[in-house]
Every structure is written in structure tokens, then in C-alpha cells.
mmCIF file of C-alpha atoms and ligand atoms in Angstrom:
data_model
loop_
_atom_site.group_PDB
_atom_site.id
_atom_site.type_symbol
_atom_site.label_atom_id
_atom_site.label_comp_id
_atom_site.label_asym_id
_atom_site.label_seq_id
_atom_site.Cartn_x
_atom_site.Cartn_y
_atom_site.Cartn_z
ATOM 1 C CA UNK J 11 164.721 23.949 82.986
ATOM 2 C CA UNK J 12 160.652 25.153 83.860
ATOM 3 C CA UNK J 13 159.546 24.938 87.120
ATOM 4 C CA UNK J 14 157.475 21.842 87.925
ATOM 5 C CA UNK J 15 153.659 23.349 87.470
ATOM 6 C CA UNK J 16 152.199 23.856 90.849
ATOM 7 C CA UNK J 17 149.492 21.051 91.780
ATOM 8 C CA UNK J 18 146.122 22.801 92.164
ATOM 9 C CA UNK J 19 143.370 21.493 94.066
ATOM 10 C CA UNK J 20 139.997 22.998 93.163
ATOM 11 C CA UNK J 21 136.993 22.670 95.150
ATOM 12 C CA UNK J 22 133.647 23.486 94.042
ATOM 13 C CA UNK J 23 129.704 22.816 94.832
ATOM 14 C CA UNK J 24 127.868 24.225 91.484
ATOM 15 C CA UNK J 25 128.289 24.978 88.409
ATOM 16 C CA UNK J 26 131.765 25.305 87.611
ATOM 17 C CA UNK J 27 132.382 28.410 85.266
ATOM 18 C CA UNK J 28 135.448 29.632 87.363
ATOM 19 C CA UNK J 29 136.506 26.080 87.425
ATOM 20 C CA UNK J 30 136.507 25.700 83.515
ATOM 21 C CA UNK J 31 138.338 29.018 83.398
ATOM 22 C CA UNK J 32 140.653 27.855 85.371
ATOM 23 C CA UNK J 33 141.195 24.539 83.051
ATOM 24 C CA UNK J 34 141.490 26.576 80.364
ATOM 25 C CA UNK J 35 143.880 28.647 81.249
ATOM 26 C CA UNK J 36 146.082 25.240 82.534
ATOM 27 C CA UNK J 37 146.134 24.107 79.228
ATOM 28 C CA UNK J 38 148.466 27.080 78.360
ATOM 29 C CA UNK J 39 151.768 26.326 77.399
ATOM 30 C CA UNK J 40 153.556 28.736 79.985
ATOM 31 C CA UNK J 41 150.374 28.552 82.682
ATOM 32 C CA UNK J 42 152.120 27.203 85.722
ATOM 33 C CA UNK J 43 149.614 25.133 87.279
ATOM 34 C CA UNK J 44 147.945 22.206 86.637
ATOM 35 C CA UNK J 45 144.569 21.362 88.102
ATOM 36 C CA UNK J 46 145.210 18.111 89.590
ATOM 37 C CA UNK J 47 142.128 17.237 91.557
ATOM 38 C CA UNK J 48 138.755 18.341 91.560
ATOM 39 C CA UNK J 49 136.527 18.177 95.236
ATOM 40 C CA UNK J 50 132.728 18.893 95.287
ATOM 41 C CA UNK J 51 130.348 18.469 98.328
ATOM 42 C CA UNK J 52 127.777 18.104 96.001
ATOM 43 C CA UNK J 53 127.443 15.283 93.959
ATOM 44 C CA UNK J 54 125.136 16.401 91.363
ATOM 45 C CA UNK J 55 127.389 19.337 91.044
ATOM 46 C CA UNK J 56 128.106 20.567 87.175
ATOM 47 C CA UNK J 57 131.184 21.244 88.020
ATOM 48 C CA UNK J 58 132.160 17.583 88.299
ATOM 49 C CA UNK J 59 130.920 16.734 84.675
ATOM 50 C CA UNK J 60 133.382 19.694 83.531
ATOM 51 C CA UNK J 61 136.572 18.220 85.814
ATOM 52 C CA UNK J 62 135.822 14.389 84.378
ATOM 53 C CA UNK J 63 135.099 16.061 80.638
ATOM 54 C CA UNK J 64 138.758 17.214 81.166
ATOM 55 C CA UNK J 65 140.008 14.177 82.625
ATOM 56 C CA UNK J 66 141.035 15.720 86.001
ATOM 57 C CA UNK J 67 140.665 13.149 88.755
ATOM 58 C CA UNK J 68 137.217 14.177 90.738
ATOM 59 C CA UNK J 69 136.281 13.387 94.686
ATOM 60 C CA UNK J 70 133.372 13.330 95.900
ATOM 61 C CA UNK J 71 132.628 14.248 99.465
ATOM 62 C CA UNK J 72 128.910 14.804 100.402
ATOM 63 C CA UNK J 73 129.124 16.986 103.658
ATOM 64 C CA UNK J 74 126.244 15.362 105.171
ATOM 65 C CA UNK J 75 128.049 12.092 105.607
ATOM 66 C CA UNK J 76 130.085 13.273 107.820
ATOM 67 C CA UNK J 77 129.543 13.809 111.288
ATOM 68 C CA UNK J 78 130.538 17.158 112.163
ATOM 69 C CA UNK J 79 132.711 20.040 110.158
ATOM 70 C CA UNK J 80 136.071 18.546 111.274
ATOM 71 C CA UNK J 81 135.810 15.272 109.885
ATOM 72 C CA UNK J 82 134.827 16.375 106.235
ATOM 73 C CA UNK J 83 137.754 18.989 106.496
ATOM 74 C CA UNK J 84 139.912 15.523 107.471
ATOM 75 C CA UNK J 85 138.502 14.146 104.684
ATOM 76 C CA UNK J 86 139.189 17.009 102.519
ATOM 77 C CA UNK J 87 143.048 17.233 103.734
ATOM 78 C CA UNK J 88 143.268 13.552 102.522
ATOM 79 C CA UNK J 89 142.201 13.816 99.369
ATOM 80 C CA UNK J 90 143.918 16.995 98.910
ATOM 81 C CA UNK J 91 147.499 14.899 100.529
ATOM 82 C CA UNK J 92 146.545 11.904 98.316
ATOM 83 C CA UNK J 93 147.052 13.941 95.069
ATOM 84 C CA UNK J 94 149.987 15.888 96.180
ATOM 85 C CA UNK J 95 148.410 19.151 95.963
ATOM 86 C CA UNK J 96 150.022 22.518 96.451
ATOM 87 C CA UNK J 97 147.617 25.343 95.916
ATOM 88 C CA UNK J 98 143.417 25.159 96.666
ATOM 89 C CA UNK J 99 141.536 27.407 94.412
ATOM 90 C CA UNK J 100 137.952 27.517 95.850
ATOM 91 C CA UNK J 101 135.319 27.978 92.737
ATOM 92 C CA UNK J 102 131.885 28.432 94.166
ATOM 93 C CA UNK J 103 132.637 26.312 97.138
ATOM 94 C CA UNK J 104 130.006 26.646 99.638
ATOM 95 C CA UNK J 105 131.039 24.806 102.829
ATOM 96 C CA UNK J 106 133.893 27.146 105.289
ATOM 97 C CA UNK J 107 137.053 25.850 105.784
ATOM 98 C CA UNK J 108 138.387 25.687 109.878
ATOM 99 C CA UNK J 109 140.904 26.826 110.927
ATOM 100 C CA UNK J 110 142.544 23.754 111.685
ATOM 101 C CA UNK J 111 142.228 22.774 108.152
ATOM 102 C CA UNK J 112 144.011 26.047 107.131
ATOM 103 C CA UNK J 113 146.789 25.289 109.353
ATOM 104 C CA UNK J 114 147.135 21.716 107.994
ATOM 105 C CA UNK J 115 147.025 22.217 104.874
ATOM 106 C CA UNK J 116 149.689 24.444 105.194
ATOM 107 C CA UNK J 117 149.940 26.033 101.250
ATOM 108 C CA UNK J 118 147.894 28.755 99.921
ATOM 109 C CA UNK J 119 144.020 28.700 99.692
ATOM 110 C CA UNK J 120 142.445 31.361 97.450
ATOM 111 C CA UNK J 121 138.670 32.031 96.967
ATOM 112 C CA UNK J 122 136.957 34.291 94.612
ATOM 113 C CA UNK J 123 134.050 36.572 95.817
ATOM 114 C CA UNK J 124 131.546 38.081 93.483
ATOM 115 C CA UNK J 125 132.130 41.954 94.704
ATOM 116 C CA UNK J 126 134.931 44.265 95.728
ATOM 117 C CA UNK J 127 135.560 43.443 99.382
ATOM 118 C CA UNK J 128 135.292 44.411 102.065
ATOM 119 C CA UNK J 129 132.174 45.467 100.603
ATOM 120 C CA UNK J 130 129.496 42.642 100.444
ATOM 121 C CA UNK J 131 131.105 39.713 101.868
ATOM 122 C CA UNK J 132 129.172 36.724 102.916
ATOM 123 C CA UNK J 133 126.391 34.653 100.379
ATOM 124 C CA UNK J 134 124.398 37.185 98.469
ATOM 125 C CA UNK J 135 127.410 39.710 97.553
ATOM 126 C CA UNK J 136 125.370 40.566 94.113
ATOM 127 C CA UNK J 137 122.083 41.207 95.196
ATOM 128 C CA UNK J 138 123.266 43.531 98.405
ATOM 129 C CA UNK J 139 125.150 45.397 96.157
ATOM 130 C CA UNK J 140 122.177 46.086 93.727
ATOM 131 C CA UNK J 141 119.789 46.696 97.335
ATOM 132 C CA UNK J 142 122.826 49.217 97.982
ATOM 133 C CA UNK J 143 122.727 51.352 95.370
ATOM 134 C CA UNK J 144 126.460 50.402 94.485
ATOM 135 C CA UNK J 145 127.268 52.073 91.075
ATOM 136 C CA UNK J 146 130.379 50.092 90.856
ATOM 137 C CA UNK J 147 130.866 46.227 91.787
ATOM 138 C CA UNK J 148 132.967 43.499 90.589
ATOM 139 C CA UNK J 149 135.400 40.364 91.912
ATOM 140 C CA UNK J 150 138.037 39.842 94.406
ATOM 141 C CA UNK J 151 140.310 36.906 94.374
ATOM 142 C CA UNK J 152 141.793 36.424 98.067
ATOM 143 C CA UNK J 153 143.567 34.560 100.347
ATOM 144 C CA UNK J 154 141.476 32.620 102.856
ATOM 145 C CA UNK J 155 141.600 33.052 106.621
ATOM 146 C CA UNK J 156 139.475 31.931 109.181
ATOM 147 C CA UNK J 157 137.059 34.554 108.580
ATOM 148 C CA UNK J 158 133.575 34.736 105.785
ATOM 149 C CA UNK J 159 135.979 36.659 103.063
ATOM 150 C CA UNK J 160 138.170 38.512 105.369
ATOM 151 C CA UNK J 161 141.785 37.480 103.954
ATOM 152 C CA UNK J 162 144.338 39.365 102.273
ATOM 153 C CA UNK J 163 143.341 40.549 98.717
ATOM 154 C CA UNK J 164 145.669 39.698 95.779
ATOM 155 C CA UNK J 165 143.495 41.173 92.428
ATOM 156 C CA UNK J 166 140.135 42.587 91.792
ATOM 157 C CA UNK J 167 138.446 44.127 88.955
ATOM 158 C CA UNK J 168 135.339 46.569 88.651
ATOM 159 C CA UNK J 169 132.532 46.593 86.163
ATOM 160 C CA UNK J 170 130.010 49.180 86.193
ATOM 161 C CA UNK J 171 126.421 48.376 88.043
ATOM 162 C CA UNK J 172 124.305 49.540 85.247
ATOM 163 C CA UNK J 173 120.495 51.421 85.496
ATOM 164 C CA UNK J 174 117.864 48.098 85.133
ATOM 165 C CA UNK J 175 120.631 45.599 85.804
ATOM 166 C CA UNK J 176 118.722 42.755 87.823
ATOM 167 C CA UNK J 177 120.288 40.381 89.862
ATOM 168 C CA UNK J 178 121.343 38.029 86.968
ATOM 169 C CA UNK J 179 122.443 40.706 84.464
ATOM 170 C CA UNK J 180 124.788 41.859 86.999
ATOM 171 C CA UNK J 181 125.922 38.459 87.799
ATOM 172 C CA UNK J 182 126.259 37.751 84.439
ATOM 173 C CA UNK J 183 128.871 41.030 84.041
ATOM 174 C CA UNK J 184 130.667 40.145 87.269
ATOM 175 C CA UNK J 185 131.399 36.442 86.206
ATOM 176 C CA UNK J 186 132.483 37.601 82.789
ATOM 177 C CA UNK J 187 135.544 39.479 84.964
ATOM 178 C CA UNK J 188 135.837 36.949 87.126
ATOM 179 C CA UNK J 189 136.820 34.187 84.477
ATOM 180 C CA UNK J 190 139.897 36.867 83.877
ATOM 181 C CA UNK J 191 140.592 37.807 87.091
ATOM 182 C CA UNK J 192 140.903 34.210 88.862
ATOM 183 C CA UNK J 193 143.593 32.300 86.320
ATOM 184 C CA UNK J 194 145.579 35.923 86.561
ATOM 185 C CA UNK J 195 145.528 35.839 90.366
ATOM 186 C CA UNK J 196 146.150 31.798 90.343
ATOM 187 C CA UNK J 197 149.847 32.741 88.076
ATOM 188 C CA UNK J 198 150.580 35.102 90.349
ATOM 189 C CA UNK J 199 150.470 32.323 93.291
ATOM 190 C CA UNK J 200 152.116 29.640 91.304
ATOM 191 C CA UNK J 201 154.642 31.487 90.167
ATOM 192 C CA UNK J 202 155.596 32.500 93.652
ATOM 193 C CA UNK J 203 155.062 36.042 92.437
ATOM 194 C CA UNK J 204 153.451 37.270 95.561
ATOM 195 C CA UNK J 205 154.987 38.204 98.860
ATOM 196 C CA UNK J 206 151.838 39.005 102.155
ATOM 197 C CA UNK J 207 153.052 41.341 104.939
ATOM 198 C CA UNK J 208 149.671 41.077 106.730
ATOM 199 C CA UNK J 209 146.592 42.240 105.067
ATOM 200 C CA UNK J 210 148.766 43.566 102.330
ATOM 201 C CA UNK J 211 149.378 40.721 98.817
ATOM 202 C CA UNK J 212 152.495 42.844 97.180
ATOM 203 C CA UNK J 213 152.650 41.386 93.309
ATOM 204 C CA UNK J 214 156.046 40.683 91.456
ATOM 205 C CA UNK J 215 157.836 43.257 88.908
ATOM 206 C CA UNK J 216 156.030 41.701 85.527
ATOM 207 C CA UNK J 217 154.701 44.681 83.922
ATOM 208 C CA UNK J 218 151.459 42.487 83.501
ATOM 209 C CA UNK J 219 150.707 42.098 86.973
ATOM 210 C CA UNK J 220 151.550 45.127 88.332
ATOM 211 C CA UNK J 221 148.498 47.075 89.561
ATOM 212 C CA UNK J 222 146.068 44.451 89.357
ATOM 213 C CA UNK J 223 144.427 45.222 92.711
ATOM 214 C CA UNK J 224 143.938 48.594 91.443
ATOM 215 C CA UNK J 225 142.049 48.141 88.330
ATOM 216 C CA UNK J 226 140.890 45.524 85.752
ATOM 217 C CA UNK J 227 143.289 43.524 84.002
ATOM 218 C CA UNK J 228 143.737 42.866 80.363
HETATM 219 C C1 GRF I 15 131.090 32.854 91.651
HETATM 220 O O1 GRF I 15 130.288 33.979 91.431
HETATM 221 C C2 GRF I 15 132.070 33.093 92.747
HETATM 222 O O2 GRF I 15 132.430 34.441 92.863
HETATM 223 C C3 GRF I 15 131.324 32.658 93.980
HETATM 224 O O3 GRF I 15 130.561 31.555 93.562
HETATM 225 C C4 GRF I 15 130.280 31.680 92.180
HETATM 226 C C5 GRF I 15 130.678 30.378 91.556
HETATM 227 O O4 GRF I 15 130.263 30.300 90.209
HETATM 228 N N1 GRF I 15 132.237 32.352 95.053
HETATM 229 P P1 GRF I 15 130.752 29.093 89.304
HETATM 230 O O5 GRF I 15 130.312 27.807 89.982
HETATM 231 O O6 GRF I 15 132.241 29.192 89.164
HETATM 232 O O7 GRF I 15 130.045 29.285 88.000
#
């Protein structure tokens, strides 16, 4: 008999590309998730119209209605405990999570940064690596800690920073990856496919995952 599909909890403040991605790739046959519950701080977010368009169950939580940090991640946990979810994929989610939330929540929260960490952490990974002079960028899909992108790595890919790439063109390459890179990193997790001896994410045997922190997939 298949495994029950992992309950995924997605939480987002924008527009929502990684988000549909990651609906897409749940309506896979053998994808083991399903995205049970979509979260957004931001109630005008895009994001939302692409969880309802999809019929995914959608909270609300607008972090300015809430008193201080803790009580919107209590909020969070609730909603998150109300729909029985198992894995948090965070898509463009621009609030941190405490620690305390980390702790109670208890399962596996991933988060997917637009550059190769530890290079470029923090909110404007795309443009510092263009200020840089990076010739190579790209997306990381980690585990979260308590730290601004600091937690173990589980898959990245690279794409090339090209001459006259602006901030949006390079964006624009970077999410492209991205879009692969997240749903391949999310099977990985629901499949129970990855084992973390501190900083290091070891992947299972499947010939497709193997050496997907060390170059792009597909
Ligand atoms: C992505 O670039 C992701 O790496 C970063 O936020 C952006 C979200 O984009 N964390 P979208 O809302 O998924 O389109």
C-alpha cells in the first residue's frame, strides 16, 4: 500500500510562483505530498488567489494584528495543528520564524533562498550578487534554524550571472531553477529520503537525487 502523502503547509506573503510549482508538482500521481493549507501575512497576497484557484484551504494572518512576534507564531502553530500538517514549505515568506515556533512545531520547515548560500543570505540575495561581481548564482532549498538562512542545505542549483543581466533578468533565471529545485527538494523530505548529521542533509540512494547539492537537477 502508498504511503499516506505528507501534509504540507505552505506559507507565503507575495506572489506565489514557488507556491504554484509546488501545486503542480502535488498533482503528480507518485508526488508524495499534498499541499494542505496555505498561510499568508498578507492579505492581498497573489499567492492566496493561486491556493483558493486550486482549492487548497487558505488562512489569513495579517502580522500587524498581532501584538508581538510570539503571538502570530501561536497563531501560525494553530492553523498549521488545525490542518494536521507535517511539513512547512516557506515560498516567499517574509516574516522569521522563533525559535520557539521551530521547536513546537516540531516537523521539518524548509525555505528557498534566491542564491547559493552561504553566499548572499538575508533580503536582497539577487541584487548583492549582481553588486558582487558573482559570475555564478542560483537557489538553495534549506532547512530552517533560528538563524536569517543559516540551516542545513538539502539541494541547490547554479545558473550563470550573465554580462547586462539586471536585477530582474537575473531573477527571472534564478526563479526559472527554483520552480525545479523546490518540488525536488520537497520529495526528498516527504519521502523521508533525507537523513541531517548537523550542517550536513545526506540524500537517499535514488539515482535521481543523488548529487543534487552539487549541481542542477534535471
Ligand atoms: C523567491 O525568489 C524565493 O527564493 C524567495 O522569495 C521569492 C518568492 O517568490 N524566498 P514567489 O512568491 O514564489 O514568486
Amino acid at each position: 500500500m502508498a504511503a499516506p502523502l505528507k501534509r504540507v503547509g505552505v506559507l507565503v506573503s507575495g506572489s506565489g510562483t514557488n507556491l504554484q510549482a509546488l501545486i503542480d508538482a502535488a498533482r503528480e500521481a507518485d508526488y508524495p505530498a499534498e499541499i494542505s493549507l496555505v498561510i499568508s501575512n498578507v492579505p492581498t497576497a497573489r499567492a492566496l488567489q493561486r491556493a483558493q484557484d486550486a482549492g487548497i484551504p487558505i488562512a489569513v494572518l495579517p502580522h500587524g494584528d498581532f501584538p508581538e512576534r510570539a503571538a502570530f507564531d501561536r497563531a501560525l502553530l494553530e492553523a498549521l495543528r488545525r490542518h494536521r500538517v507535517e511539513v512547512v514549505c516557506l515560498a516567499g515568506f517574509m516574516r522569521i520564524l522563533g525559535k520557539d515556533f521551530l521547536a513546537a512545531f516540531g516537523g521539518p520547515v524548509l525555505n528557498i533562498h534566491p542564491a547559493l548560500l552561504p553566499s548572499f543570505p538575508g533580503m536582497h540575495a539577487v541584487r548583492q550578487a549582481l553588486a558582487y561581481g558573482a559570475k555564478i548564482s542560483g537557489c538553495t532549498v534549506h532547512l530552517v534554524d533560528e538563524g536569517t538562512d543559516t540551516g542545513p542545505v538539502i539541494a541547490q542549483a547554479a545558473v550563470p550571472v550573465l554580462d547586462g543581466d539586471d536585477e530582474a533578468s537575473l531573477a527571472a533565471r534564478i526563479h526559472a531553477e527554483e520552480h525545479r529545485l523546490y518540488p525536488l527538494a520537497l520529495r526528498l523530505v516527504a519521502e523521508g529520503r533525507i537523513s541531517v548529521q548537523g550542517r550536513l542533509v545526506k540524500a537517499g540512494a535514488e539515482p535521481a537525487c543523488q548529487g543534487l547539492s552539487l549541481r542542477n537537477p534535471g
